Coordinates of C-alpha atoms in Angstrom, one line a residue:
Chain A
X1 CA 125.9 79.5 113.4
X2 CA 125.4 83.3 114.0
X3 CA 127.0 85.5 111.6
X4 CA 128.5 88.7 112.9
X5 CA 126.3 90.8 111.3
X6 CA 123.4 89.4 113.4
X7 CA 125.0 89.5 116.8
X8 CA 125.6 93.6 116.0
X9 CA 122.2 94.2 114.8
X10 CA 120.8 92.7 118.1
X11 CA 123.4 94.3 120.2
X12 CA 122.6 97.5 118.5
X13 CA 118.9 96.7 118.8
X14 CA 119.8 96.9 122.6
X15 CA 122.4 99.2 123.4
X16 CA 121.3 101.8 121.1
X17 CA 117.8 101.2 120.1
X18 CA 116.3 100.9 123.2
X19 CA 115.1 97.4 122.7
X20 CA 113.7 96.2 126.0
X21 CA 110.7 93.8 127.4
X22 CA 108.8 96.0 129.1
X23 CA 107.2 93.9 132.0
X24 CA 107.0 90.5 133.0
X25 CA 103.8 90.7 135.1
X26 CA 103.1 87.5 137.1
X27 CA 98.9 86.6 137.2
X28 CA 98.0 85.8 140.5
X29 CA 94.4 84.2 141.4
X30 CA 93.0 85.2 144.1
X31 CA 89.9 83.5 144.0
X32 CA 90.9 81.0 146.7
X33 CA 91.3 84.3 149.2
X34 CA 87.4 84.6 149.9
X35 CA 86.2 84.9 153.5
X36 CA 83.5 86.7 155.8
X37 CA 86.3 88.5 157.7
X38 CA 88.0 90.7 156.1
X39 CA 91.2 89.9 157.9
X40 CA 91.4 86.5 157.2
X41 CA 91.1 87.3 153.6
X42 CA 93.7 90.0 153.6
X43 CA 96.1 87.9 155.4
X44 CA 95.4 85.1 152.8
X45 CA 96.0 87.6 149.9
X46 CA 99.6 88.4 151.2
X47 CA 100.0 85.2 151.9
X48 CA 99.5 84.1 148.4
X49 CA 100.9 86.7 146.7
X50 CA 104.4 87.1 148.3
X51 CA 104.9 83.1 148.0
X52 CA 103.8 83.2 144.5
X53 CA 106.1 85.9 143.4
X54 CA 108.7 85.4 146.3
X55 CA 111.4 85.0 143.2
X56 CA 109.7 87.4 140.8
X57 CA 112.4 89.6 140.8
X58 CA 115.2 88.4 141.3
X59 CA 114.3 85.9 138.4
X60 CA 114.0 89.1 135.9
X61 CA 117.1 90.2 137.0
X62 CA 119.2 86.6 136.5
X63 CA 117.3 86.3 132.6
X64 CA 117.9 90.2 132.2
X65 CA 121.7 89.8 133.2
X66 CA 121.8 86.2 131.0
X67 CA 120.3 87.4 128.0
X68 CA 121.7 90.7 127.5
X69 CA 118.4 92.2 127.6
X70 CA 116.7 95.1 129.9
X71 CA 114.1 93.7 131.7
X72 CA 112.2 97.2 133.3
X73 CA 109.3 96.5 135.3
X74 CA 108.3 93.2 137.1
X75 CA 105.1 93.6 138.1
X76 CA 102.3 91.8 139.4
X77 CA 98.3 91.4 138.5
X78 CA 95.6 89.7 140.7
X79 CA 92.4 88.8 140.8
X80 CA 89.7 91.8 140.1
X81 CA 89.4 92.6 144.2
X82 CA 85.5 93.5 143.9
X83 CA 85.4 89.9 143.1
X84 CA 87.0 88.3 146.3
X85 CA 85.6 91.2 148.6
X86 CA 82.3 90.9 148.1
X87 CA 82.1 87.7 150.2
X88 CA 83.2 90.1 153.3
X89 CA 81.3 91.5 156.1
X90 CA 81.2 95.6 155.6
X91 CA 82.1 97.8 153.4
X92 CA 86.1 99.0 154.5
X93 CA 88.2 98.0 151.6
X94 CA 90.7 100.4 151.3
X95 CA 92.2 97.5 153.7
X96 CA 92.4 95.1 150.6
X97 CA 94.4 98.2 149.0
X98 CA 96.7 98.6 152.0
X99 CA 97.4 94.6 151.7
X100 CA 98.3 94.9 148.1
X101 CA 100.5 97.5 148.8
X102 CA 102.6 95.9 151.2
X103 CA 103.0 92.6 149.3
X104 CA 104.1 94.4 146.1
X105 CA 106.5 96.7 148.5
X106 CA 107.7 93.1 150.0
X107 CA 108.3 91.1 146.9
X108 CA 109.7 94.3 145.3
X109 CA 107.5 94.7 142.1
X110 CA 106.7 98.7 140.9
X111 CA 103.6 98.0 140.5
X112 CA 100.5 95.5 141.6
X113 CA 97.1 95.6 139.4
X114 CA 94.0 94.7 140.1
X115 CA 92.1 96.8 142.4
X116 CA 88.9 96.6 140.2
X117 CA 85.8 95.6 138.8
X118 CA 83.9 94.6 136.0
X119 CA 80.6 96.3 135.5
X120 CA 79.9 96.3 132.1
X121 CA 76.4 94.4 132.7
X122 CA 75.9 95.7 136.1
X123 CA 77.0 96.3 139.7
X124 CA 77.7 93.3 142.3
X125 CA 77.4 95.0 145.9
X126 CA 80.9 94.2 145.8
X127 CA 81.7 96.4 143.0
X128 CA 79.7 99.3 144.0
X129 CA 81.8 99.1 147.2
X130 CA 85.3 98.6 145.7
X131 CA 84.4 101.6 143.4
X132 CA 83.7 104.2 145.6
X133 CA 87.0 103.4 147.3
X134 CA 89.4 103.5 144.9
X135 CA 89.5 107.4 145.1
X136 CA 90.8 107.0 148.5
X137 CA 92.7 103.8 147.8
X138 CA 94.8 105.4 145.2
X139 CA 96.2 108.3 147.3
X140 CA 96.9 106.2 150.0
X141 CA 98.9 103.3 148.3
X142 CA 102.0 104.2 146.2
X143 CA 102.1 100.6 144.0
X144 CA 98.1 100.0 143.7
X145 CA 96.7 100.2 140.6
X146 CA 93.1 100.0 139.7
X147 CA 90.7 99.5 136.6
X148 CA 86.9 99.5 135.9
X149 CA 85.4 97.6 132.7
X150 CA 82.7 99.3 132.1
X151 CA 81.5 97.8 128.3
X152 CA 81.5 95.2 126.1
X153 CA 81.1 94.5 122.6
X154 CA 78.7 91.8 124.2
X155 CA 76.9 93.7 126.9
X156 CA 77.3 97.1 125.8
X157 CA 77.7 100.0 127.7
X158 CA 77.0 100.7 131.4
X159 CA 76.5 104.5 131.3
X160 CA 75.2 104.5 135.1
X161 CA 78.9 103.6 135.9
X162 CA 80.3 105.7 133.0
X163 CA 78.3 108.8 135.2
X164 CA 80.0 107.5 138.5
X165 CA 83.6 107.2 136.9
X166 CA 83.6 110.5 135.8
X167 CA 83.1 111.9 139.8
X168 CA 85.3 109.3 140.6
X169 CA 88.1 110.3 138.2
X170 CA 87.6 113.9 139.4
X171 CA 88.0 112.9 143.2
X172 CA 90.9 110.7 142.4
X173 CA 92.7 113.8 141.6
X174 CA 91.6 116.1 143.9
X175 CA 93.1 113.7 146.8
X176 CA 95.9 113.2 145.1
X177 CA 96.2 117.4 144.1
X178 CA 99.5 117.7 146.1
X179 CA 100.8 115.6 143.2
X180 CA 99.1 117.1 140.3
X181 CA 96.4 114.3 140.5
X182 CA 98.7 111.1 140.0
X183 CA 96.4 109.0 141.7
X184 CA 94.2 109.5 138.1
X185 CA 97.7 107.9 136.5
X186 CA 96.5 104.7 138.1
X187 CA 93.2 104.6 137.2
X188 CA 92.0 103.1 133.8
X189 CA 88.6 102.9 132.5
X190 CA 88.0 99.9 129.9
X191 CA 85.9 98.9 127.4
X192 CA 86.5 95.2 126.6
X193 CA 89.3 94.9 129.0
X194 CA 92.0 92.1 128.0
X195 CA 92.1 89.3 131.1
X196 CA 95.9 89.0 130.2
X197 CA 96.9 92.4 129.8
X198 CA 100.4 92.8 131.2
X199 CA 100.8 96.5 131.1
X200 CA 99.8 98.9 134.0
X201 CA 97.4 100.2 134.9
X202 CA 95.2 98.1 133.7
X203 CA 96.3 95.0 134.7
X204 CA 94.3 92.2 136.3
X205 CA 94.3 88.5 136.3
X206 CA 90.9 87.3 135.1
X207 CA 88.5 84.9 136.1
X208 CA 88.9 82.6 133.4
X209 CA 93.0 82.4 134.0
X210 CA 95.1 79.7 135.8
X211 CA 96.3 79.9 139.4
X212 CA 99.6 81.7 138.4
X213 CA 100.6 83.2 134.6
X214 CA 103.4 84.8 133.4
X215 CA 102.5 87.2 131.0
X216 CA 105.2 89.5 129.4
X217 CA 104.7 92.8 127.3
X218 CA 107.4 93.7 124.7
X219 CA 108.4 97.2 123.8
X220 CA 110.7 98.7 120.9
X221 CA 109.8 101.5 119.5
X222 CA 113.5 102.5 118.8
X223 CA 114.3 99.1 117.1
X224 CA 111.4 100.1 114.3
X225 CA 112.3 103.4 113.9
X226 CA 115.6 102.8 113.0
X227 CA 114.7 100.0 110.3
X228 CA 112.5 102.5 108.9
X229 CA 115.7 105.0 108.7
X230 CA 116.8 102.5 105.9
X231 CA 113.8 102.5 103.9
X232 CA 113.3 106.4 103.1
X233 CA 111.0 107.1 100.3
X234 CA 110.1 103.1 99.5
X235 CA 106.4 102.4 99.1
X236 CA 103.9 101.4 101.7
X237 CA 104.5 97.7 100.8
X238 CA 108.1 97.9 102.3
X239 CA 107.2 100.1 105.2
X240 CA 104.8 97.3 106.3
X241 CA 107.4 94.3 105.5
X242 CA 109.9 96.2 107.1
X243 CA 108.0 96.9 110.4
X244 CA 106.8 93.0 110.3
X245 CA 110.4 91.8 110.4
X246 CA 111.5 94.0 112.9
X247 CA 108.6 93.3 114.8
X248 CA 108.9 89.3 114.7
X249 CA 112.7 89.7 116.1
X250 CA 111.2 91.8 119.3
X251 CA 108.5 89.5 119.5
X252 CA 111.1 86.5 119.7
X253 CA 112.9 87.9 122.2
X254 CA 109.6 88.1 124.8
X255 CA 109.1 84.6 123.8
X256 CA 112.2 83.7 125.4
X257 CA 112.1 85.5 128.1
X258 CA 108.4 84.4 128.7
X259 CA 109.1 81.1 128.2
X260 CA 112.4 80.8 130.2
X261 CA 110.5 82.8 133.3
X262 CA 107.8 80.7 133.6
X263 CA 109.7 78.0 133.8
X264 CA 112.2 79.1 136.2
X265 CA 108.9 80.4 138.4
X266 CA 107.1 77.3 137.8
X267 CA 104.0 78.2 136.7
X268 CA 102.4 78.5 133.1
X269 CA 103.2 80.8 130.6
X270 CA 100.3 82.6 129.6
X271 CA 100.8 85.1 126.7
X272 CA 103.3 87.7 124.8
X273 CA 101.6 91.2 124.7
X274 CA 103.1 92.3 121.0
X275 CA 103.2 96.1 122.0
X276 CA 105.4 98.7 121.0
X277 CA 105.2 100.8 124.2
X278 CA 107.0 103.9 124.6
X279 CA 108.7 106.0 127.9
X280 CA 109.1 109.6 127.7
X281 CA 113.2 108.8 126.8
X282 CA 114.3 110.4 123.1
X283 CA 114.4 106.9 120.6
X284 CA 111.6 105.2 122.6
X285 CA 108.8 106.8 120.8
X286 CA 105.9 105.8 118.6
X287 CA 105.0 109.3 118.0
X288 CA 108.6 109.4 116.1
X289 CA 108.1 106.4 114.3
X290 CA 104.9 108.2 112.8
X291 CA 107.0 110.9 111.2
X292 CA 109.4 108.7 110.0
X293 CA 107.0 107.0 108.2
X294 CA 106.1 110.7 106.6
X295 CA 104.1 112.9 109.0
X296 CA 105.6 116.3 110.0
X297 CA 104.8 116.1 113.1
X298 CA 102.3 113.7 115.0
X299 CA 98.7 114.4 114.6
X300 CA 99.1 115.9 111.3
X301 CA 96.4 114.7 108.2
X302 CA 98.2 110.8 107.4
X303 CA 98.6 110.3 111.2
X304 CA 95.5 107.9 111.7
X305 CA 96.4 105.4 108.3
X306 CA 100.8 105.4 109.7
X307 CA 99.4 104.1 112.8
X308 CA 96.9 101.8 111.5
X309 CA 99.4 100.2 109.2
X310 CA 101.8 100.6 112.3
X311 CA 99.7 99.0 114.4
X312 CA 99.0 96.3 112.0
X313 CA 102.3 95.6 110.7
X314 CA 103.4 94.8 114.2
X315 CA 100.5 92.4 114.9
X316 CA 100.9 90.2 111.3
X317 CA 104.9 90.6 112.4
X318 CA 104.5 89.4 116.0
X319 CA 101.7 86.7 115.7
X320 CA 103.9 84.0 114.4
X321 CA 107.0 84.7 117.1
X322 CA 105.1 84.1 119.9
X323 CA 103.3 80.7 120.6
X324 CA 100.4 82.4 122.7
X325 CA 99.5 86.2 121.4
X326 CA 97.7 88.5 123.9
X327 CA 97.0 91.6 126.2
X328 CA 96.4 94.8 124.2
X329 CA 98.7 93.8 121.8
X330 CA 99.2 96.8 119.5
X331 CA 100.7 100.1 119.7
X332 CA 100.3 102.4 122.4
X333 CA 100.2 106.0 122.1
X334 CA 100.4 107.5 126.0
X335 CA 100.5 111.1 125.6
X336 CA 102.7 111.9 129.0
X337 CA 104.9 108.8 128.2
X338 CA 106.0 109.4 124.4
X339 CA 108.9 112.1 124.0
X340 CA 107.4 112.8 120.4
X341 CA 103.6 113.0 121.6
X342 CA 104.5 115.4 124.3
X343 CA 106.2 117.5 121.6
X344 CA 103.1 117.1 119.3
X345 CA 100.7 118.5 121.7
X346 CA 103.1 121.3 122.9
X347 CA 103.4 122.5 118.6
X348 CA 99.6 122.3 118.4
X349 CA 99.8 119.5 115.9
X350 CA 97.9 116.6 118.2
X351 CA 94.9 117.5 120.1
X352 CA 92.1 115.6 121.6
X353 CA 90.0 115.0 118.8
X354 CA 93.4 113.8 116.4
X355 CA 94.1 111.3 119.4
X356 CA 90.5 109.8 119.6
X357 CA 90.5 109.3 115.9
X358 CA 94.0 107.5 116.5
X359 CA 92.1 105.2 119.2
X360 CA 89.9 103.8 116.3
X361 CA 92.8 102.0 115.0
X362 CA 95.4 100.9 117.8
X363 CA 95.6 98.7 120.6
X364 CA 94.3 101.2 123.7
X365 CA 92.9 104.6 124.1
X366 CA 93.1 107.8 125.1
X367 CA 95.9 107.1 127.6
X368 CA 97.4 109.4 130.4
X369 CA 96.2 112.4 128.7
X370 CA 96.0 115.5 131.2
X371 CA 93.4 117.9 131.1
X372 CA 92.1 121.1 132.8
X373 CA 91.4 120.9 136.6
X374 CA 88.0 122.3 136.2
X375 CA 86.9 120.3 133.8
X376 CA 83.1 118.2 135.0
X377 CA 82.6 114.8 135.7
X378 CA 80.1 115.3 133.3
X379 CA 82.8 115.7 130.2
X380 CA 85.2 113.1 131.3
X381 CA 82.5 110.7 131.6
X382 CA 81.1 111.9 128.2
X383 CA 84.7 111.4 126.9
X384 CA 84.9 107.9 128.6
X385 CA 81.4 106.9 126.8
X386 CA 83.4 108.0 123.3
X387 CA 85.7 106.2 123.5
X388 CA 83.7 102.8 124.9
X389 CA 81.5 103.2 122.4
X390 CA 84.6 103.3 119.3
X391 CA 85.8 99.7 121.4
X392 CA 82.2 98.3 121.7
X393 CA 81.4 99.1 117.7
X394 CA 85.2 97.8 116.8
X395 CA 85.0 95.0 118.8
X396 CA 88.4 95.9 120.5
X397 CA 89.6 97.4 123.6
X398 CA 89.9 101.0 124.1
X399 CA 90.7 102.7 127.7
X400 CA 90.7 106.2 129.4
X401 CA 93.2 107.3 131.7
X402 CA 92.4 110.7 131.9
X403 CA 94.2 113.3 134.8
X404 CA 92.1 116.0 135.3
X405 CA 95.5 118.1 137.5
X406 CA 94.0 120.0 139.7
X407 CA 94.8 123.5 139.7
X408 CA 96.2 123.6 135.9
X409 CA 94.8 125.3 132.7
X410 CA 95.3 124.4 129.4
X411 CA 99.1 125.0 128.5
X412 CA 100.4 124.3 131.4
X413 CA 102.1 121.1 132.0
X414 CA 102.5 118.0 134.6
X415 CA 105.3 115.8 136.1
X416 CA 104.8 112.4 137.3
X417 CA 108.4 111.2 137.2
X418 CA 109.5 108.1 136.6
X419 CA 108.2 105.8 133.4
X420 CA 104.7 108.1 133.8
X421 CA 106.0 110.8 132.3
X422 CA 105.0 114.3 132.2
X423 CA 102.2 115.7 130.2
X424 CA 101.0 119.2 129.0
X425 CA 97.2 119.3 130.0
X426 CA 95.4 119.8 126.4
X427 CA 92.6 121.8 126.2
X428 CA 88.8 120.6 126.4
X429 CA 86.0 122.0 124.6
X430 CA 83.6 124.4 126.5
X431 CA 80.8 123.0 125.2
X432 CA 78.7 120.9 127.6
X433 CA 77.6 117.1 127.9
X434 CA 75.8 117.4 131.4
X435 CA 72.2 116.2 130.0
X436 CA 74.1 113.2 128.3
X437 CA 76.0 112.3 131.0
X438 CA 73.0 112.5 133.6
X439 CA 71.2 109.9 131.6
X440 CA 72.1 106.5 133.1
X441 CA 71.0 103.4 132.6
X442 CA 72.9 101.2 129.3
X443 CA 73.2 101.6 125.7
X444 CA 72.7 98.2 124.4
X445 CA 75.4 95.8 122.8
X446 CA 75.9 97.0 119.2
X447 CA 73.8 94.1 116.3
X448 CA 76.6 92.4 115.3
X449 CA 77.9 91.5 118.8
X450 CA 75.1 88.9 117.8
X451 CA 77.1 86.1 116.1
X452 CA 75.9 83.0 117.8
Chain B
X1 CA 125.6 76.1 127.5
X2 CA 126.8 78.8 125.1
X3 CA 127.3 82.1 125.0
X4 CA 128.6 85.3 122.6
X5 CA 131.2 87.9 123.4
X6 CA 131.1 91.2 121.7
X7 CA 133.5 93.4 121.8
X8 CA 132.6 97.2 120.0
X9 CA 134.6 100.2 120.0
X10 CA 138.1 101.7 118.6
X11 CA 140.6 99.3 118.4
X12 CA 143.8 98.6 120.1
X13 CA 147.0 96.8 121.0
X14 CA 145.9 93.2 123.7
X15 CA 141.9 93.4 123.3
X16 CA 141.9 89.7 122.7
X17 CA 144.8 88.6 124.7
X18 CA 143.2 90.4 127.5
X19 CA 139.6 88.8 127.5
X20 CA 141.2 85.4 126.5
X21 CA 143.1 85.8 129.7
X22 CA 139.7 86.2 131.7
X23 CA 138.4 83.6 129.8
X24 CA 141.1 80.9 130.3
X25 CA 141.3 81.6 134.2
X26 CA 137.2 80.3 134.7
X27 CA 137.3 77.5 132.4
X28 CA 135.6 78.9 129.5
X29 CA 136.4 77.5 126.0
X30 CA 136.4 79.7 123.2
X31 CA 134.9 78.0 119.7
X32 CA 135.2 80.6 117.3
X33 CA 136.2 84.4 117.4
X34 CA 136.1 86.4 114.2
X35 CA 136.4 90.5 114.1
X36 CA 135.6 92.6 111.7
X37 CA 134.6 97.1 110.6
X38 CA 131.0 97.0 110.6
X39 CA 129.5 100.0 110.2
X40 CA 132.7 101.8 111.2
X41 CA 133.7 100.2 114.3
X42 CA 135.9 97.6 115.1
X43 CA 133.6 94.7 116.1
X44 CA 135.0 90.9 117.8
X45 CA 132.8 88.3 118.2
X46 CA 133.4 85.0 120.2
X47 CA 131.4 82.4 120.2
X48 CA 131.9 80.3 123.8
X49 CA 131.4 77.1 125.5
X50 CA 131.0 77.5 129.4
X51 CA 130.6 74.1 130.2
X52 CA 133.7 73.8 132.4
X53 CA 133.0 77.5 133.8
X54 CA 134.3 77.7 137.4
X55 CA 132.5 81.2 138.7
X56 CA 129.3 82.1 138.0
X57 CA 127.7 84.1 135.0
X58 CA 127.2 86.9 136.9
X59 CA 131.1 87.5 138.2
X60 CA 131.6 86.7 134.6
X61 CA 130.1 89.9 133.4
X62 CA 130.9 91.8 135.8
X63 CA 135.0 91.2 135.3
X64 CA 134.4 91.4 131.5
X65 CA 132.7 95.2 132.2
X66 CA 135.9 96.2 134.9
X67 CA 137.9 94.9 131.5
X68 CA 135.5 97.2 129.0
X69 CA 136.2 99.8 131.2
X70 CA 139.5 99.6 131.7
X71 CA 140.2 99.1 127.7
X72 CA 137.5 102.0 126.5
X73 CA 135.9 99.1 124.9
X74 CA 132.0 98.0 125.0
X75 CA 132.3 94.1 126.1
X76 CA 128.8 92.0 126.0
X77 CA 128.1 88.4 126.9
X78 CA 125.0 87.0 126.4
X79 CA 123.9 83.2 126.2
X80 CA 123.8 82.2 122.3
X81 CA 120.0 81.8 122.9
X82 CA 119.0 84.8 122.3
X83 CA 120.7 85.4 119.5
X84 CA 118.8 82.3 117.8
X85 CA 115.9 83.0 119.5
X86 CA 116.3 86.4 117.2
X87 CA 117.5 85.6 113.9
X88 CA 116.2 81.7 113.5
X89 CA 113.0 80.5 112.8

């Protein structure tokens, strides 16, 4: 039987804490959609996808209303698109984008994922096609989200499309200026990108994954904070048991719901993404959980070993809640979505370099960070190479999603609304990576990628 | 299937008689109800069977919030599960 004391803590953990899943984010395989015309393969998409997640939502909202528990964002991830267009005559995607669009507007997700490619060996003709569309794709679709991988720990990195991301970034926002370059919000550029990744924008359903998955990402960053509260001044060794208990009891709760969705949907479960993922709210920050563990404010010296053990201590935590562990599966640290990183950057205590360090040890990367309008493909593609290179050496997955606004100096500062956030643009160095970034060709998979 | 109701917030004269009364009119049986101060509020607890419930979980709720309202109260229902899900391995 439940004691009292337990049914407050999780009530608490709720009403006050924050404590929410994130996203249930149904997988959808598209593989099955090929065909010459492009039509015909667009009808077959919607097709697919509003039958699949006909009940999506209103499924979330039933287990959310059962269970006590906010359920934010139902969303849905398909099938890279490169993938299934490249069987089709010509070269006019943005169509595929328009299709996605629609069937995420008609089954009422926020978001659909999956308008991308995987390049970190090379191009398809597919690829090369899908990519230089998703400029236009992004400022024409509200719901579309799209992500490039563009290294492995196994294949290295591709720095031909590292070069072409960076233009692409930078026209992404200009077509999308009238909204201090949100379609760059919606655009993430991985290195060993999770096939089972949940969380937007980087979402897509991979090859290797069944016909349908539910996949749900967990978020808290409240709930941990607040057990921290209760051990002021206790060692590290209590810190870290403290964060692993809290972190099992969120991790429980997106079993449940992960479990009891799939089944309701019928389809498979496919994993829990064990992330503490912020929003831009006060007591839903992982910037804040940083200074409670000691640090002044975030990005001061300490910052990089809190969020490693942070980022640890939820893992060891979460692993043994959840029967099937996946996604990014870490903490996040989204500049424009973390009430306590936006602060950081506005004191001067986080800046670009303190936030790259912090990528070496947690689950993504350097994530919806705004900069200056003028700054050159050339440095955000350098920047992008950085930060594949620190997931290709670590063997884990970093991302950019980097919003070069149009317009805006360093200083100033962005709105996106919404769970996006608003962001002050941080300032870039002036020195230049042009000849680097003008290279091409691949840097090759690091020596001990070499383990068979 | 089971559920919890938890009531936080000051107390006051007919919070139990009142939710009983909801309670008794669908069909659902209360098991156990215990109230305590934690942390400085007045917190009740009942644990419920809803077996023999007569609406659905959803009209459930929503007469239980027009009650919470009504009595400056917090009232939550949620099926037992995730409470075990939670705090049992």
């Amino acid at each position: 039987m439940i004691n009292s004391f337990e049914v407050l803590e999780t009530v608490q953990m709720i009403e006050r804490q924050k404590l929410d899943i994130r996203t249930i984010t149904m997988g959808i395989s598209l593989l099955d959609c090929c065909h010459s015309d492009i039509d015909i393969a667009c009808g077959k998409i919607y097709d697919k996808i509003t039958r699949y997640a006909e009940n999506l939502v209103k499924v979330g909202e039933e287990i959310s209303l059962e269970y006590g528990i906010p359920i934010i964002n139902k969303r849905i991830a398909v099938t890279p698109i490169s993938i299934i267009a490249n069987s089709v005559d010509g070269t006019d995607y943005i169509k595929f984008a328009k299709t996605l669009d629609k069937a995420a507007n008609t089954v009422g997700v926020n978001f659909i994922g999956g308008y991308s490619a995987l390049v970190h060996k090379g191009y398809t003709t597919g690829d090369m096609n899908l990519i230089k569309s998703i400029p236009e794709a992004l400022a024409i679709t509200e719901k579309v989200c799209s992500s490039v991988n563009v290294a492995t720990t196994k294949a290295g990195i591709n720095m031909d499309a590292i070069r072409q991301m960076g233009k692409v970034i930078k026209e992404t926002a200009q077509l999308t200026a009238d909204r201090d370059g949100l379609g760059c919000a919606k655009l993430v550029i991985f290195a060993n990108a999770p096939e089972d990744n949940p969380f937007m924008a980087g979402a897509y359903h991979g090859v290797g994954e069944p016909e349908c998955a539910i996949n749900v990402g967990i978020s808290g960053p409240g709930t941990v904070k607040t057990a921290l509260e209760s051990v002021k001044g206790e060692s590290f060794d209590v810190v870290s048991e403290t964060i692993k208990k809290t972190a099992f009891k969120i991790t429980r709760v997106g079993q449940l719901v992960a479990t009891e969705a799939a089944g309701r949907l019928g389809v498979s479960f496919g994993i829990v993404d064990l992330s503490l993922a912020p929003t831009p709210d006060v007591g839903d920050s992982v910037a804040r959980i940083l200074e409670e563990i000691g640090i002044e404010s975030c990005g001061a010296p300490g910052t990089t070993a809190a969020l490693a053990l942070l980022n640890d201590a939820v893992k060891k935590g979460g692993i043994m809640a959840s029967s099937h562990v996946g996604g990014l599966s870490g903490a996040f640290i989204p500049v424009s979505e973390d009430e306590g990183m936006i602060e950081a950057v506005r004191n001067g205590s986080l800046n670009l370099q303190k936030l790259e360090a912090m990528t070496c040890v947690c689950s993504v990367g350097l994530d919806m960070i705004a900069i200056p309008g003028d700054t050159s493909a050339q440095t955000i593609s350098a920047i992008v190479a950085d930060e594949a290179a620190i997931g290709v050496v670590n063997n884990k997955t970093t991302a950019v999603r980097i919003i070069p606004a149009p317009g805006k100096k360093a200083g100033d500062t962005v709105e996106f609304g919404g769970l996006l956030g608003r962001a002050p643009i941080m300032e870039i160095t002036k020195f230049s990576s042009n000849a680097f970034a003008e290279r091409g060709g691949r840097i090759p998979a690091p020596v001990h990628s070499f383990k068979n | 299937m089971k559920a919890i109701v938890t009531v936080i917030g000051k107390d006051k004269i007919g919070i139990i008689s009142n939710i009983s009364t909801i309670l008794a009119k669908y069909g659902v049986n209360i098991l156990d109800i215990s109230q305590t101060i934690l942390q400085g509020y007045f917190t009740m607890m009942m644990f419920v069977d809803l077996k023999n419930m007569d609406i659905s979980f959803a009209k459930l709720k929503e007469e239980l919030d027009l009650l919470g309202n009504k009595l400056e109260v917090s009232i939550i229902i949620q099926q037992e599960d995730v409470f075990k899900a939670m705090h049992r391995i």
